[in-house]
mmCIF file of C-alpha atoms in Angstrom:
data_model
loop_
_atom_site.group_PDB
_atom_site.id
_atom_site.type_symbol
_atom_site.label_atom_id
_atom_site.label_comp_id
_atom_site.label_asym_id
_atom_site.label_seq_id
_atom_site.Cartn_x
_atom_site.Cartn_y
_atom_site.Cartn_z
ATOM 1 C CA MET H 2 30.296 2.580 -7.703
ATOM 2 C CA SER H 3 30.327 -0.860 -9.301
ATOM 3 C CA GLY H 4 32.752 -1.917 -6.542
ATOM 4 C CA LEU H 5 29.781 -2.123 -4.145
ATOM 5 C CA GLY H 6 28.746 -5.333 -5.853
ATOM 6 C CA VAL H 7 25.198 -4.382 -6.795
ATOM 7 C CA GLU H 8 23.443 -3.253 -9.912
ATOM 8 C CA PHE H 9 22.750 0.461 -9.923
ATOM 9 C CA TRP H 10 19.881 1.433 -12.134
ATOM 10 C CA TYR H 11 18.038 4.672 -12.655
ATOM 11 C CA PRO H 12 15.158 5.209 -15.089
ATOM 12 C CA HIS H 13 15.064 8.238 -17.337
ATOM 13 C CA SER H 14 12.518 10.830 -16.239
ATOM 14 C CA GLU H 15 11.465 14.263 -17.383
ATOM 15 C CA ASP H 16 13.786 15.919 -14.851
ATOM 16 C CA SER H 17 16.850 13.745 -14.755
ATOM 17 C CA LYS H 18 19.368 11.793 -16.778
ATOM 18 C CA GLY H 19 19.479 7.997 -16.634
ATOM 19 C CA LEU H 20 22.583 6.197 -15.382
ATOM 20 C CA HIS H 21 23.433 2.504 -15.428
ATOM 21 C CA PHE H 22 26.217 0.677 -13.601
ATOM 22 C CA THR H 23 26.591 -3.090 -13.460
ATOM 23 C CA GLY H 24 28.043 -5.083 -10.581
ATOM 24 C CA VAL H 25 28.006 -8.717 -9.543
ATOM 25 C CA ASP H 26 24.729 -9.041 -7.615
ATOM 26 C CA SER H 27 21.734 -8.694 -9.909
ATOM 27 C CA SER H 28 19.295 -9.716 -7.138
ATOM 28 C CA LEU H 29 19.416 -6.164 -5.815
ATOM 29 C CA TYR H 30 18.741 -2.914 -7.564
ATOM 30 C CA CYS H 31 19.219 0.683 -6.556
ATOM 31 C CA LEU H 32 17.639 3.899 -7.622
ATOM 32 C CA ILE H 33 20.110 6.676 -8.293
ATOM 33 C CA GLU H 34 18.333 10.004 -8.173
ATOM 34 C CA ARG H 35 20.125 12.929 -9.681
ATOM 35 C CA TYR H 36 18.666 16.387 -9.271
ATOM 36 C CA SER H 37 20.638 19.630 -9.434
ATOM 37 C CA GLY H 38 23.908 17.769 -9.118
ATOM 38 C CA VAL H 39 22.852 15.837 -6.005
ATOM 39 C CA VAL H 40 23.033 12.058 -6.254
ATOM 40 C CA GLU H 41 21.019 9.868 -3.894
ATOM 41 C CA VAL H 42 21.367 6.080 -3.926
ATOM 42 C CA ARG H 43 18.501 4.012 -2.513
ATOM 43 C CA ILE H 44 18.784 0.208 -2.291
ATOM 44 C CA LEU H 45 15.367 -1.331 -2.863
ATOM 45 C CA GLY H 46 16.281 -4.995 -3.322
ATOM 46 C CA ILE H 47 14.310 -6.339 -0.331
ATOM 47 C CA GLN H 48 11.492 -8.832 0.034
ATOM 48 C CA LEU H 49 8.762 -8.710 2.695
ATOM 49 C CA THR H 50 6.896 -11.663 4.180
ATOM 50 C CA ASN H 51 3.080 -11.791 4.234
ATOM 51 C CA GLU H 52 3.169 -11.118 7.976
ATOM 52 C CA GLU H 53 5.285 -7.994 7.469
ATOM 53 C CA ILE H 54 2.948 -6.777 4.716
ATOM 54 C CA LEU H 55 -0.069 -7.191 7.007
ATOM 55 C CA ALA H 56 1.723 -5.397 9.858
ATOM 56 C CA ILE H 57 2.538 -2.400 7.657
ATOM 57 C CA LEU H 58 -1.004 -2.240 6.256
ATOM 58 C CA ARG H 59 -2.409 -2.306 9.806
ATOM 59 C CA ALA H 60 -0.177 0.584 10.868
ATOM 60 C CA ALA H 61 -1.004 2.520 7.686
ATOM 61 C CA ASP H 62 -4.723 2.196 8.499
ATOM 62 C CA GLU H 63 -4.171 4.497 11.482
ATOM 63 C CA ILE H 64 -2.900 7.429 9.403
ATOM 64 C CA ILE H 65 -4.505 7.115 5.956
ATOM 65 C CA GLY H 66 -4.703 10.598 4.433
ATOM 66 C CA GLN H 67 -3.150 12.100 7.584
ATOM 67 C CA GLY H 68 0.525 11.157 7.503
ATOM 68 C CA GLY H 69 3.339 10.113 5.224
ATOM 69 C CA ARG H 70 6.093 7.518 4.932
ATOM 70 C CA THR H 71 8.118 8.768 7.895
ATOM 71 C CA LEU H 72 5.181 8.819 10.331
ATOM 72 C CA LEU H 73 4.225 5.304 9.244
ATOM 73 C CA ALA H 74 7.813 4.158 9.798
ATOM 74 C CA LYS H 75 7.811 5.741 13.281
ATOM 75 C CA ILE H 76 4.710 3.749 14.259
ATOM 76 C CA LEU H 77 6.360 0.522 13.122
ATOM 77 C CA LYS H 78 9.572 1.495 14.903
ATOM 78 C CA GLY H 79 7.728 2.120 18.173
ATOM 79 C CA SER H 80 8.929 5.724 18.282
ATOM 80 C CA ARG H 81 8.103 7.972 21.241
ATOM 81 C CA ASP H 82 7.938 10.917 18.862
ATOM 82 C CA LYS H 83 5.640 13.701 20.106
ATOM 83 C CA LYS H 84 3.258 13.469 17.128
ATOM 84 C CA VAL H 85 2.998 9.683 17.418
ATOM 85 C CA LEU H 86 1.972 9.982 21.065
ATOM 86 C CA GLU H 87 -0.369 12.953 20.533
ATOM 87 C CA LEU H 88 -2.311 11.017 17.887
ATOM 88 C CA GLY H 89 -2.458 7.917 20.083
ATOM 89 C CA LEU H 90 -0.596 5.892 17.469
ATOM 90 C CA ASP H 91 1.257 3.995 20.186
ATOM 91 C CA HIS H 92 -2.005 2.033 20.665
ATOM 92 C CA CYS H 93 -1.850 0.629 17.137
ATOM 93 C CA PRO H 94 -1.680 -3.224 17.234
ATOM 94 C CA THR H 95 1.525 -3.200 15.165
ATOM 95 C CA TYR H 96 3.202 -0.304 16.997
ATOM 96 C CA GLY H 97 6.865 -1.277 17.421
ATOM 97 C CA TYR H 98 6.608 -4.265 15.050
ATOM 98 C CA PHE H 99 10.063 -3.434 13.606
ATOM 99 C CA ARG H 100 11.449 -2.056 16.870
ATOM 100 C CA ALA H 101 14.896 -3.623 16.379
ATOM 101 C CA GLN H 102 15.398 -2.049 12.927
ATOM 102 C CA THR H 103 16.554 1.436 11.998
ATOM 103 C CA LEU H 104 14.037 4.022 10.842
ATOM 104 C CA GLU H 105 15.825 4.155 7.474
ATOM 105 C CA HIS H 106 15.351 0.407 6.937
ATOM 106 C CA ILE H 107 11.678 0.642 7.892
ATOM 107 C CA VAL H 108 11.149 3.463 5.372
ATOM 108 C CA GLU H 109 12.655 1.142 2.733
ATOM 109 C CA LYS H 110 10.004 -1.433 3.638
ATOM 110 C CA VAL H 111 7.297 1.231 3.267
ATOM 111 C CA ASP H 112 8.741 2.118 -0.154
ATOM 112 C CA TRP H 113 8.614 -1.574 -1.069
ATOM 113 C CA MET H 114 4.898 -1.539 -0.217
ATOM 114 C CA ILE H 115 4.413 1.430 -2.543
ATOM 115 C CA HIS H 116 6.398 -0.182 -5.366
ATOM 116 C CA HIS H 117 4.352 -3.381 -5.059
ATOM 117 C CA ASP H 118 0.980 -1.624 -5.172
ATOM 118 C CA PHE H 119 -0.165 -2.062 -1.554
ATOM 119 C CA LEU H 120 0.150 1.641 -0.695
ATOM 120 C CA GLU H 121 0.409 4.854 -2.674
ATOM 121 C CA ILE H 122 1.321 8.476 -2.087
ATOM 122 C CA GLN H 123 -1.251 11.207 -2.636
ATOM 123 C CA PHE H 124 -0.428 14.850 -2.121
ATOM 124 C CA SER H 125 -2.517 17.035 0.155
ATOM 125 C CA GLY H 126 -1.296 20.437 -0.967
ATOM 126 C CA LYS H 127 2.459 19.957 -0.814
ATOM 127 C CA LEU H 128 2.330 17.200 1.808
ATOM 128 C CA PRO H 129 2.686 13.582 0.636
ATOM 129 C CA MET H 130 0.151 11.354 2.400
ATOM 130 C CA ILE H 131 -0.062 7.570 2.578
ATOM 131 C CA LYS H 132 -3.161 5.960 1.041
ATOM 132 C CA PHE H 133 -4.233 2.406 0.322
ATOM 133 C CA THR H 134 -4.297 1.156 -3.229
ATOM 134 C CA GLU H 135 -7.379 -0.873 -4.141
ATOM 135 C CA ARG H 136 -5.593 -4.165 -3.487
ATOM 136 C CA GLY H 137 -3.994 -2.854 -0.284
ATOM 137 C CA TRP H 138 -7.400 -1.839 1.088
ATOM 138 C CA THR H 139 -8.945 -5.185 0.072
ATOM 139 C CA ILE H 140 -6.328 -7.007 2.166
ATOM 140 C CA GLU H 141 -6.535 -4.578 5.107
ATOM 141 C CA ARG H 142 -10.345 -4.684 5.119
ATOM 142 C CA SER H 143 -10.262 -8.477 5.546
ATOM 143 C CA GLN H 144 -7.649 -8.118 8.277
ATOM 144 C CA ILE H 145 -9.833 -5.642 10.194
ATOM 145 C CA VAL H 146 -12.856 -7.953 9.874
ATOM 146 C CA GLU H 147 -10.901 -10.810 11.458
ATOM 147 C CA GLU H 148 -9.662 -8.443 14.172
ATOM 148 C CA LEU H 149 -13.255 -7.435 15.008
ATOM 149 C CA LEU H 150 -14.437 -11.047 15.155
ATOM 150 C CA GLN H 151 -11.563 -11.956 17.461
ATOM 151 C CA GLU H 152 -12.687 -9.099 19.720
ATOM 152 C CA TRP H 153 -16.254 -10.466 19.716
ATOM 153 C CA ASP H 154 -14.893 -13.920 20.594
ATOM 154 C CA ALA H 155 -12.988 -12.405 23.538
ATOM 155 C CA TRP H 156 -16.203 -10.777 24.824
ATOM 156 C CA LEU H 157 -18.054 -14.093 24.579
ATOM 157 C CA ARG H 158 -15.324 -15.910 26.508
ATOM 158 C CA LYS H 159 -15.788 -13.355 29.288
ATOM 159 C CA GLY H 160 -19.582 -13.813 29.177
ATOM 160 C CA VAL H 161 -20.150 -10.271 27.847
ATOM 161 C CA THR H 162 -23.097 -9.905 25.465
ATOM 162 C CA ALA H 163 -24.337 -6.378 26.240
ATOM 163 C CA VAL H 164 -21.971 -4.083 24.333
ATOM 164 C CA ASP H 165 -22.157 -0.524 22.979
ATOM 165 C CA MET H 166 -21.935 -1.214 19.237
ATOM 166 C CA SER H 167 -21.802 2.450 18.222
ATOM 167 C CA TYR H 168 -18.084 2.030 17.481
ATOM 168 C CA LEU H 169 -19.123 0.325 14.217
ATOM 169 C CA LYS H 170 -21.566 3.019 13.107
ATOM 170 C CA GLU H 171 -19.075 5.208 11.256
ATOM 171 C CA ARG H 172 -16.904 2.408 9.869
ATOM 172 C CA ASN H 173 -16.264 1.976 6.159
ATOM 173 C CA ARG H 174 -19.387 0.588 4.471
ATOM 174 C CA GLY H 175 -17.452 -1.984 2.437
ATOM 175 C CA MET H 176 -15.762 -3.289 5.572
ATOM 176 C CA VAL H 177 -19.109 -3.500 7.425
ATOM 177 C CA LEU H 178 -20.700 -5.526 4.615
ATOM 178 C CA GLU H 179 -17.688 -7.852 4.481
ATOM 179 C CA LEU H 180 -17.989 -8.362 8.249
ATOM 180 C CA LEU H 181 -21.625 -9.403 7.859
ATOM 181 C CA GLU H 182 -20.824 -11.706 4.933
ATOM 182 C CA THR H 183 -18.083 -13.333 6.991
ATOM 183 C CA VAL H 184 -20.491 -13.950 9.886
ATOM 184 C CA LYS H 185 -22.947 -15.574 7.433
ATOM 185 C CA ARG H 186 -20.230 -17.694 5.835
ATOM 186 C CA LYS H 187 -19.059 -18.913 9.247
ATOM 187 C CA ARG H 188 -22.674 -19.621 10.277
ATOM 188 C CA ALA H 189 -21.674 -17.920 13.549
ATOM 189 C CA SER H 190 -24.969 -17.769 15.463
ATOM 190 C CA GLN H 191 -23.154 -16.904 18.713
ATOM 191 C CA TYR H 192 -22.741 -13.357 17.366
ATOM 192 C CA VAL H 193 -26.509 -12.727 17.125
ATOM 193 C CA PRO H 194 -26.683 -10.768 20.459
ATOM 194 C CA PHE H 195 -24.083 -8.321 19.092
ATOM 195 C CA LEU H 196 -25.862 -8.082 15.738
ATOM 196 C CA GLU H 197 -29.213 -7.338 17.393
ATOM 197 C CA GLN H 198 -27.726 -4.484 19.432
ATOM 198 C CA TRP H 199 -25.886 -3.168 16.389
ATOM 199 C CA GLU H 200 -29.055 -3.199 14.274
ATOM 200 C CA LYS H 201 -30.817 -0.779 16.628
ATOM 201 C CA ILE H 202 -28.369 2.073 16.000
ATOM 202 C CA GLU H 203 -27.606 1.694 12.291
ATOM 203 C CA VAL H 204 -28.884 3.452 9.170
ATOM 204 C CA LYS H 205 -31.563 1.775 7.074
ATOM 205 C CA LYS H 206 -29.373 -0.038 4.498
ATOM 206 C CA VAL H 207 -27.017 -1.455 7.096
ATOM 207 C CA ARG H 208 -29.982 -2.440 9.324
ATOM 208 C CA GLU H 209 -31.407 -4.465 6.446
ATOM 209 C CA ALA H 210 -28.060 -6.208 5.888
ATOM 210 C CA ILE H 211 -27.796 -7.000 9.617
ATOM 211 C CA ARG H 212 -31.341 -8.439 9.691
ATOM 212 C CA GLU H 213 -30.543 -10.576 6.659
ATOM 213 C CA THR H 214 -27.406 -11.856 8.394
ATOM 214 C CA ILE H 215 -29.293 -12.701 11.607
ATOM 215 C CA ALA H 216 -31.955 -14.569 9.609
ATOM 216 C CA ALA H 217 -29.299 -16.453 7.638
ATOM 217 C CA VAL H 218 -27.319 -17.666 10.659
ATOM 218 C CA ARG H 219 -30.541 -18.692 12.447
ATOM 219 C CA ARG H 220 -31.634 -20.720 9.411
ATOM 220 C CA GLU H 221 -28.263 -22.464 9.512
ATOM 221 C CA ASP H 222 -28.466 -23.046 13.274
ATOM 222 C CA GLY H 223 -27.670 -26.701 13.876
ATOM 223 C CA SER H 224 -25.457 -26.973 10.782
ATOM 224 C CA PRO H 225 -21.712 -27.584 11.230
ATOM 225 C CA SER H 226 -20.259 -24.235 12.221
ATOM 226 C CA LEU H 227 -16.958 -22.499 11.615
ATOM 227 C CA ASP H 228 -17.264 -20.659 14.935
ATOM 228 C CA GLY H 229 -13.952 -19.388 16.250
ATOM 229 C CA LYS H 230 -12.044 -20.535 13.172
ATOM 230 C CA HIS H 231 -10.575 -17.372 11.749
ATOM 231 C CA GLU H 232 -8.987 -17.482 8.340
ATOM 232 C CA GLN H 233 -5.465 -16.339 7.621
ATOM 233 C CA THR H 234 -5.486 -13.532 5.067
ATOM 234 C CA GLU H 235 -3.826 -14.935 1.945
ATOM 235 C CA PHE H 236 -2.601 -12.993 -1.038
ATOM 236 C CA THR H 237 0.001 -13.096 -3.738
ATOM 237 C CA ILE H 238 2.200 -10.345 -5.114
ATOM 238 C CA PRO H 239 1.282 -9.864 -8.787
ATOM 239 C CA ARG H 240 4.030 -9.474 -11.321
ATOM 240 C CA LEU H 241 4.079 -6.226 -13.237
ATOM 241 C CA GLU H 242 4.603 -6.376 -16.981
ATOM 242 C CA PRO H 243 6.414 -3.859 -19.232
ATOM 243 C CA GLU H 244 4.071 -1.437 -21.006
ATOM 244 C CA LEU H 245 4.411 -0.150 -24.576
ATOM 245 C CA LEU H 246 3.962 3.636 -24.738
ATOM 246 C CA LYS H 247 4.019 6.114 -27.634
ATOM 247 C CA CYS H 248 6.375 9.111 -27.524
ATOM 248 C CA GLN H 249 4.469 12.379 -27.968
ATOM 249 C CA GLU H 250 7.544 14.024 -29.493
ATOM 250 C CA CYS H 251 8.906 11.592 -32.098
ATOM 251 C CA GLY H 252 5.927 9.241 -32.315
ATOM 252 C CA GLU H 253 8.027 6.115 -31.737
ATOM 253 C CA ARG H 254 6.889 3.304 -29.444
ATOM 254 C CA PHE H 255 9.046 2.625 -26.383
ATOM 255 C CA LYS H 256 8.970 0.144 -23.520
ATOM 256 C CA PHE H 257 8.038 1.380 -20.039
ATOM 257 C CA GLU H 258 9.967 -1.165 -17.989
ATOM 258 C CA VAL H 259 8.730 -2.660 -14.710
ATOM 259 C CA GLU H 260 11.397 -0.992 -12.554
ATOM 260 C CA GLU H 261 10.574 2.364 -14.154
ATOM 261 C CA GLN H 262 6.891 1.829 -13.342
ATOM 262 C CA LYS H 263 7.762 1.219 -9.676
ATOM 263 C CA PHE H 264 9.940 4.329 -9.536
ATOM 264 C CA TYR H 265 7.359 6.596 -11.178
ATOM 265 C CA LYS H 266 4.660 5.274 -8.834
ATOM 266 C CA SER H 267 6.774 5.914 -5.732
ATOM 267 C CA LYS H 268 7.295 9.529 -6.837
ATOM 268 C CA CYS H 269 3.656 10.060 -7.889
ATOM 269 C CA PHE H 270 4.874 10.744 -11.446
ATOM 270 C CA ALA H 271 2.566 10.200 -14.406
ATOM 271 C CA PRO H 272 3.953 7.702 -16.970
ATOM 272 C CA PRO H 273 6.584 9.284 -19.265
ATOM 273 C CA LYS H 274 5.295 11.059 -22.367
ATOM 274 C CA ARG H 275 8.626 10.902 -24.188
ATOM 275 C CA CYS H 276 10.897 8.016 -25.120
ATOM 276 C CA PRO H 277 14.326 7.791 -23.398
ATOM 277 C CA LYS H 278 16.081 9.410 -26.381
ATOM 278 C CA CYS H 279 13.718 12.411 -26.464
ATOM 279 C CA ARG H 280 13.893 12.760 -22.685
ATOM 280 C CA GLU H 281 17.660 12.875 -22.885
ATOM 281 C CA LYS H 282 17.487 15.591 -25.540
ATOM 282 C CA LYS H 283 15.103 17.596 -23.349
ATOM 283 C CA TRP H 284 17.422 17.203 -20.354
ATOM 284 C CA PHE H 285 20.390 18.554 -22.319
ATOM 285 C CA ARG H 286 18.216 21.329 -23.817
ATOM 286 C CA LYS H 287 17.526 22.600 -20.285
ATOM 287 C CA MET H 288 21.281 22.991 -19.868
ATOM 288 C CA GLY H 289 21.523 24.922 -23.137
ATOM 289 C CA ILE H 290 22.942 22.006 -25.132
ATOM 290 C CA GLU H 291 21.180 21.091 -28.359
ATOM 291 C CA LEU H 292 21.816 17.510 -29.460
ATOM 292 C CA PRO H 293 21.753 16.773 -33.222
ATOM 293 C CA ASP H 294 18.977 14.602 -34.640
ATOM 294 C CA ASP H 295 19.872 11.060 -35.655
ATOM 295 C CA ASP H 296 19.411 11.957 -39.349
ATOM 296 C CA LEU H 297 21.945 14.787 -39.080
ATOM 297 C CA GLU H 298 24.396 12.468 -37.317
ATOM 298 C CA GLU H 299 24.102 9.902 -40.141
ATOM 299 C CA GLU H 300 24.695 12.571 -42.855
ATOM 300 C CA SER H 301 27.795 13.844 -41.088
#
């Protein structure tokens, strides 16, 4: 396998045995999964741009808690799959964003998003569902706010000020409050007609926040405005650090490496409870092979 010119790496886990092969290109890494004699190699050495990250988050927003990695990849592929069409996912703004790429490559990008803490997998019964991580939702929430303001700008350009604002009534509370804070920060008094109509249909706490926003932008009326200037969502990809864990079997400390953390997260595994040596012993024990302790090996 080293002839492929990449580094093949697989972390030890409770159910499998670690393997390591070294090639010439250390910029890539692969996960080699070995279960019941079946070996699967997955190349994960890719890097996404900020625009690609935003596109995937926007598509994920359509199926949070309702679909998994493959459905998300089909949206981004622009698939005419029956389920995609039935759920109206072909109307997603980033539907077909990766149209020219294979479904397999798009799934790799989704896995990259999971490994880098933008998305996570949560099981609903036996079905793995896509969910936002805290940082993924923070980025997507800001993206949705800018999308809503761009829609309001489009209405204003057409001279439309009477709008049914009930579409905002059931939206995420955190997103709604960020929308109002953004309007205040931009001193965007042109949105007041929309805010006034929205206030009439909202619950008490949101009504109060809307009134506060209207009062704030009116106080600032006449000040230099940021009207129509929408900010590009900026973010950085944080670097994970190795963690030091304690083995519940031998009591020794062991390092939980960054690549292992990414793998365990992608599989929804809890962090390992045993060190690599004890995990290896457990793996062999399941096959009926008892490995000698280090002390016995030294005496012999």
